[in-house]
Amino acid sequence: MSQHGQGRLPPYRRIAAEIRHRIERGELRPGDRVPSARQLTREHGIAIATATRVLARLRDDGLVLTRPGAGTVVAETAVPPRPARARPELSRDRVLRSAVALADAGGLAAVSLRSVAAELGVATLALHRHVRGRDELILAMADAALAGAPLPAVEPAGWRARLEVLARAQWAVYRRHRWLPHVITIARPQPLPHGMAHTDRALRATAGLGLDRNTRWHVAITLMTYVKGVAVNLEAGAQAVQDTGLTDEEWVDRQQDTFQRLMAGGGLATMDALTAGGVDLDLETVFDFGLRRLLDGVAALVEGPVSPGT
């Protein structure tokens, strides 16, 4: 109906039509309060009797209802329900993707069978067809995350380049999933197919170098332990930024006076001297520096002791 046509309607019908249109457009949703009679009198300059007729018209049309303590609200049946979209079939892959997303957003503490089921809109028992419990779920999440760090099909030439590519792939996946290094264990190997593929690559990289079996295993495990050891700090750092609203640099700047007092009065002259002027130091630089030095150490094993005079 045109605005000109609406102008010829009695005031109560015109105002009722305006509220109907707000409901149909979704501006007022089921359960939302609609303007009371007193609000209508103030907003439209009408008598209380006219305002009462507005609400009565909406009520007769089934658009609103009166709830004790809540006033007049939009009825659940005011807007025809949208046809429900068929949910994708529940699968192990969907369960794992949902669980990984929860962990990425809130850490491992946010992951339980109940929270994953709620995210998927299914009963908790439905998940037991795909995972037997939280421990199995966490391990499966870890392997799914490692699967997201594909290793190059064609390996670079040389043992050092191969180990570096592997280490950087692991570092990248830890950065994407900061909870992951808290799941991976070294002392008790876990049955993770994609994790085992990383270990196999590390062992293969040192083939033909003259190293014995024991040394090759130690090189592989030491490399992965190093990457994981630095990566365990990623989650705490991100949480600190979220909690304080400060970047690492901003936090250090605010603590500068406290650190200076501790170093000046605590016999920490060397630290004080080497801090003056600032230091380029963060997890990325620590990771890069440590990885280079670790590979230098492997190079010493491969090349053997340097003869005097060479």
Coordinates of C-alpha atoms in Angstrom, one line a residue:
M1 CA 0.0 0.0 0.0
S2 CA 1.3 3.5 -0.9
Q3 CA 2.0 6.1 1.7
H4 CA -0.8 8.2 0.2
G5 CA -3.2 5.2 0.6
Q6 CA -2.0 4.7 4.2
G7 CA -2.7 8.4 4.9
R8 CA -6.4 7.7 4.4
L9 CA -6.5 4.9 7.0
P10 CA -7.7 5.5 10.5
P11 CA -4.6 6.3 12.7
Y12 CA -4.8 3.0 14.7
R13 CA -4.8 0.9 11.4
R14 CA -1.9 3.0 10.0
I15 CA 0.2 2.5 13.1
A16 CA -0.6 -1.2 13.3
A17 CA 0.5 -1.6 9.7
E18 CA 3.8 0.1 10.4
I19 CA 4.5 -2.3 13.3
R20 CA 3.4 -5.3 11.1
H21 CA 5.9 -4.2 8.5
R22 CA 8.7 -4.0 11.2
I23 CA 7.8 -7.6 12.2
E24 CA 7.8 -8.8 8.6
R25 CA 11.2 -7.2 7.9
G26 CA 12.7 -8.9 11.0
E27 CA 13.3 -5.6 12.9
L28 CA 11.0 -7.0 15.6
R29 CA 11.6 -10.7 16.1
P30 CA 9.5 -13.3 18.1
G31 CA 9.8 -12.5 21.8
D32 CA 10.7 -8.9 21.3
R33 CA 8.6 -6.3 23.0
V34 CA 6.5 -4.0 20.9
P35 CA 5.8 -0.4 21.9
S36 CA 3.4 -0.1 24.8
A37 CA 0.2 1.9 24.7
R38 CA 1.9 4.8 26.5
Q39 CA 4.9 4.7 24.1
L40 CA 2.6 4.8 21.2
T41 CA 0.8 7.9 22.6
R42 CA 4.1 9.7 23.0
E43 CA 5.6 8.7 19.6
H44 CA 2.5 9.2 17.5
G45 CA 0.6 11.9 19.4
I46 CA -2.5 9.8 19.7
A47 CA -5.0 9.2 22.5
I48 CA -4.5 6.3 24.8
A49 CA -7.7 4.7 23.5
T50 CA -6.3 4.8 20.0
A51 CA -3.1 3.2 21.1
T52 CA -5.0 0.5 22.8
R53 CA -6.8 -0.2 19.5
V54 CA -3.5 -0.5 17.8
L55 CA -2.4 -3.3 20.1
A56 CA -5.8 -4.9 19.9
R57 CA -5.6 -5.0 16.1
L58 CA -2.1 -6.6 16.2
R59 CA -3.4 -9.1 18.8
D60 CA -6.4 -10.0 16.7
D61 CA -4.1 -10.6 13.7
G62 CA -2.0 -13.0 15.7
L63 CA 1.1 -10.9 15.5
V64 CA 1.5 -10.1 19.3
L65 CA 0.5 -11.5 22.6
T66 CA 0.6 -10.3 26.2
R67 CA 3.1 -12.0 28.6
P68 CA 2.8 -11.4 32.3
G69 CA 5.8 -9.3 33.4
A70 CA 7.0 -8.8 29.9
G71 CA 4.3 -6.7 28.3
T72 CA 3.2 -7.1 24.7
V73 CA 5.7 -9.1 22.6
V74 CA 5.9 -10.5 19.1
A75 CA 4.2 -13.9 18.8
E76 CA 6.3 -16.9 17.8
T77 CA 3.8 -17.5 14.9
A78 CA 4.0 -13.9 13.7
V79 CA 6.6 -14.7 11.0
P80 CA 6.3 -18.0 9.1
P81 CA 9.3 -20.2 10.1
R82 CA 12.0 -20.5 7.5
P83 CA 12.4 -24.0 6.1
A84 CA 15.1 -25.8 8.0
R85 CA 18.2 -26.5 5.9
A86 CA 19.2 -30.1 6.0
R87 CA 22.3 -30.5 8.1
P88 CA 25.3 -32.3 6.6
E89 CA 25.6 -35.9 7.7
L90 CA 27.6 -36.2 10.9
S91 CA 31.0 -37.6 10.2
R92 CA 34.4 -38.0 11.9
D93 CA 35.8 -35.3 9.7
R94 CA 33.0 -32.8 10.8
V95 CA 33.6 -33.7 14.4
L96 CA 37.3 -33.1 14.2
R97 CA 37.0 -29.8 12.2
S98 CA 34.5 -28.5 14.8
A99 CA 36.8 -29.6 17.7
V100 CA 39.9 -28.0 16.1
A101 CA 38.0 -24.8 15.6
L102 CA 36.9 -24.7 19.3
A103 CA 40.5 -25.3 20.4
D104 CA 41.9 -22.7 18.0
A105 CA 39.5 -20.2 19.5
G106 CA 39.6 -21.1 23.2
G107 CA 42.4 -23.6 23.8
L108 CA 42.1 -27.3 24.8
A109 CA 39.9 -26.3 27.8
A110 CA 37.2 -25.3 25.4
V111 CA 37.0 -28.8 23.9
S112 CA 34.8 -31.5 25.4
L113 CA 32.4 -34.0 23.8
R114 CA 29.6 -31.9 25.1
S115 CA 30.9 -28.6 23.6
V116 CA 31.6 -30.2 20.2
A117 CA 28.1 -31.7 20.2
A118 CA 26.6 -28.3 21.0
E119 CA 28.6 -26.7 18.2
L120 CA 27.3 -29.3 15.8
G121 CA 23.7 -29.2 17.1
V122 CA 23.7 -32.9 17.9
A123 CA 23.3 -35.1 21.1
T124 CA 26.6 -35.9 22.8
L125 CA 25.9 -39.6 22.4
A126 CA 26.0 -39.1 18.7
L127 CA 29.7 -38.4 18.8
H128 CA 30.5 -41.8 20.3
R129 CA 30.0 -43.3 16.8
H130 CA 33.1 -41.4 15.7
V131 CA 35.3 -41.0 18.9
R132 CA 35.2 -43.1 22.0
G133 CA 36.1 -40.2 24.4
R134 CA 37.9 -36.9 24.9
D135 CA 41.4 -38.5 24.9
E136 CA 40.8 -40.1 21.5
L137 CA 39.3 -36.8 20.3
I138 CA 42.3 -34.8 21.3
L139 CA 44.7 -37.1 19.6
A140 CA 42.7 -37.2 16.4
M141 CA 42.6 -33.4 16.5
A142 CA 46.3 -33.3 16.7
D143 CA 46.7 -35.6 13.7
A144 CA 44.2 -33.6 11.7
A145 CA 46.1 -30.4 12.5
L146 CA 49.4 -32.0 11.4
A147 CA 47.7 -33.1 8.2
G148 CA 47.2 -29.4 7.5
A149 CA 51.0 -28.9 7.3
P150 CA 51.7 -30.9 4.1
L151 CA 55.3 -31.7 3.4
P152 CA 56.6 -31.0 -0.2
A153 CA 56.2 -33.9 -2.5
V154 CA 59.6 -33.2 -3.9
E155 CA 62.2 -32.8 -1.2
P156 CA 64.9 -30.2 -1.6
A157 CA 68.5 -31.3 -2.2
G158 CA 70.7 -31.8 0.8
W159 CA 70.1 -33.0 4.3
R160 CA 70.2 -29.5 5.8
A161 CA 67.6 -28.1 3.5
R162 CA 65.4 -31.1 4.1
L163 CA 65.5 -30.8 7.9
E164 CA 64.9 -27.1 7.7
V165 CA 61.8 -27.5 5.5
L166 CA 60.5 -30.0 8.0
A167 CA 61.1 -27.8 11.0
R168 CA 59.5 -24.8 9.4
A169 CA 56.5 -26.8 8.4
Q170 CA 56.0 -27.9 12.0
W171 CA 56.6 -24.3 13.3
A172 CA 53.9 -23.1 10.9
V173 CA 51.3 -25.6 12.1
Y174 CA 52.1 -24.8 15.7
R175 CA 51.5 -21.1 15.0
R176 CA 48.1 -21.9 13.4
H177 CA 47.1 -24.3 16.3
R178 CA 48.7 -22.9 19.4
W179 CA 47.3 -25.7 21.6
L180 CA 49.0 -28.4 19.5
P181 CA 52.5 -28.4 21.2
H182 CA 50.7 -29.1 24.5
V183 CA 49.3 -32.4 23.0
I184 CA 52.4 -33.7 21.3
T185 CA 54.7 -35.8 23.5
I186 CA 58.2 -37.0 23.0
A187 CA 58.9 -39.4 25.8
R188 CA 55.8 -41.5 24.9
P189 CA 55.4 -41.6 21.1
Q190 CA 51.8 -41.3 20.0
P191 CA 50.0 -43.2 17.2
L192 CA 49.6 -40.2 14.9
P193 CA 50.0 -41.1 11.2
H194 CA 50.8 -37.6 10.1
G195 CA 53.1 -37.0 13.0
M196 CA 54.9 -40.3 12.2
A197 CA 55.3 -39.1 8.6
H198 CA 57.2 -36.1 9.9
T199 CA 59.5 -38.4 11.9
D200 CA 60.1 -40.6 8.9
R201 CA 61.0 -37.5 6.8
A202 CA 63.6 -36.4 9.5
L203 CA 65.1 -39.9 9.5
R204 CA 65.2 -40.1 5.7
A205 CA 67.0 -36.7 5.6
T206 CA 70.1 -38.1 7.2
A207 CA 70.4 -41.2 5.1
G208 CA 73.8 -41.8 3.4
L209 CA 75.7 -39.4 5.7
G210 CA 77.6 -42.1 7.6
L211 CA 75.7 -41.6 10.8
D212 CA 74.7 -44.6 12.9
R213 CA 71.1 -45.5 13.6
N214 CA 71.2 -44.2 17.1
T215 CA 72.6 -40.8 16.0
R216 CA 70.0 -40.5 13.2
W217 CA 67.2 -41.0 15.7
H218 CA 68.6 -38.5 18.1
V219 CA 68.9 -35.9 15.3
A220 CA 65.3 -36.4 14.3
I221 CA 63.9 -36.3 17.8
T222 CA 66.1 -33.4 18.9
L223 CA 64.9 -31.3 15.9
M224 CA 61.2 -32.0 16.6
T225 CA 61.7 -31.4 20.4
Y226 CA 63.3 -28.0 19.7
V227 CA 60.5 -26.8 17.5
K228 CA 57.9 -28.0 20.0
G229 CA 59.9 -26.4 22.9
V230 CA 59.8 -23.0 21.4
A231 CA 56.2 -23.4 20.3
V232 CA 54.8 -24.1 23.8
N233 CA 55.2 -20.4 24.4
L234 CA 52.9 -19.3 21.6
E235 CA 49.6 -19.9 23.4
A236 CA 50.7 -18.1 26.6
G237 CA 51.9 -15.1 24.6
A238 CA 48.6 -14.9 22.6
Q239 CA 46.6 -15.3 25.8
A240 CA 48.6 -12.5 27.4
V241 CA 47.8 -10.2 24.5
Q242 CA 44.1 -11.0 24.7
D243 CA 44.0 -10.5 28.5
T244 CA 45.9 -7.2 28.6
G245 CA 45.2 -5.7 25.2
L246 CA 48.9 -5.0 24.9
T247 CA 51.3 -6.4 22.3
D248 CA 54.6 -7.9 23.6
E249 CA 56.4 -4.7 22.7
E250 CA 53.9 -2.5 24.5
W251 CA 54.0 -4.7 27.6
V252 CA 57.8 -4.6 27.7
D253 CA 57.7 -0.8 27.3
R254 CA 55.3 -0.5 30.3
Q255 CA 57.6 -2.7 32.4
Q256 CA 60.8 -1.0 31.4
D257 CA 61.2 1.0 34.6
T258 CA 60.7 -2.1 36.8
F259 CA 63.2 -4.1 34.8
Q260 CA 65.7 -1.3 34.9
R261 CA 65.5 -1.1 38.7
L262 CA 65.9 -4.8 39.1
M263 CA 68.9 -4.9 36.8
A264 CA 70.6 -1.9 38.4
G265 CA 70.1 -3.0 42.0
G266 CA 70.4 -6.8 41.6
G267 CA 73.9 -7.3 40.4
L268 CA 72.8 -7.8 36.8
A269 CA 75.2 -5.4 35.2
T270 CA 75.8 -7.6 32.1
M271 CA 72.1 -7.9 31.4
D272 CA 71.7 -4.2 32.0
A273 CA 74.6 -3.3 29.6
L274 CA 73.3 -5.7 26.8
T275 CA 69.8 -4.4 27.1
A276 CA 70.7 -0.7 26.5
G277 CA 69.5 0.5 23.2
G278 CA 67.0 -2.4 22.7
V279 CA 67.3 -5.9 21.6
D280 CA 65.7 -7.6 18.5
L281 CA 64.2 -10.5 20.4
D282 CA 61.0 -12.4 20.0
L283 CA 59.8 -16.0 19.4
E284 CA 60.4 -15.7 15.7
T285 CA 64.0 -14.6 16.0
V286 CA 64.6 -17.1 18.8
F287 CA 63.2 -19.9 16.6
D288 CA 65.3 -18.9 13.6
F289 CA 68.5 -18.5 15.6
G290 CA 68.1 -21.8 17.4
L291 CA 67.2 -23.7 14.3
R292 CA 70.4 -22.5 12.5
R293 CA 72.6 -23.4 15.5
L294 CA 71.0 -26.8 15.8
L295 CA 71.6 -27.5 12.1
D296 CA 75.2 -26.3 12.6
G297 CA 75.6 -28.9 15.3
V298 CA 74.3 -31.6 13.0
A299 CA 76.7 -30.4 10.3
A300 CA 79.6 -30.9 12.8
L301 CA 78.4 -34.5 13.3
V302 CA 78.2 -35.1 9.5
E303 CA 81.5 -33.4 8.6
G304 CA 83.4 -34.9 11.6
P305 CA 86.0 -33.2 13.8
V306 CA 88.1 -30.5 12.1
S307 CA 91.7 -31.5 11.8
P308 CA 94.3 -29.2 13.4
G309 CA 95.7 -26.7 10.9
T310 CA 92.7 -26.9 8.5

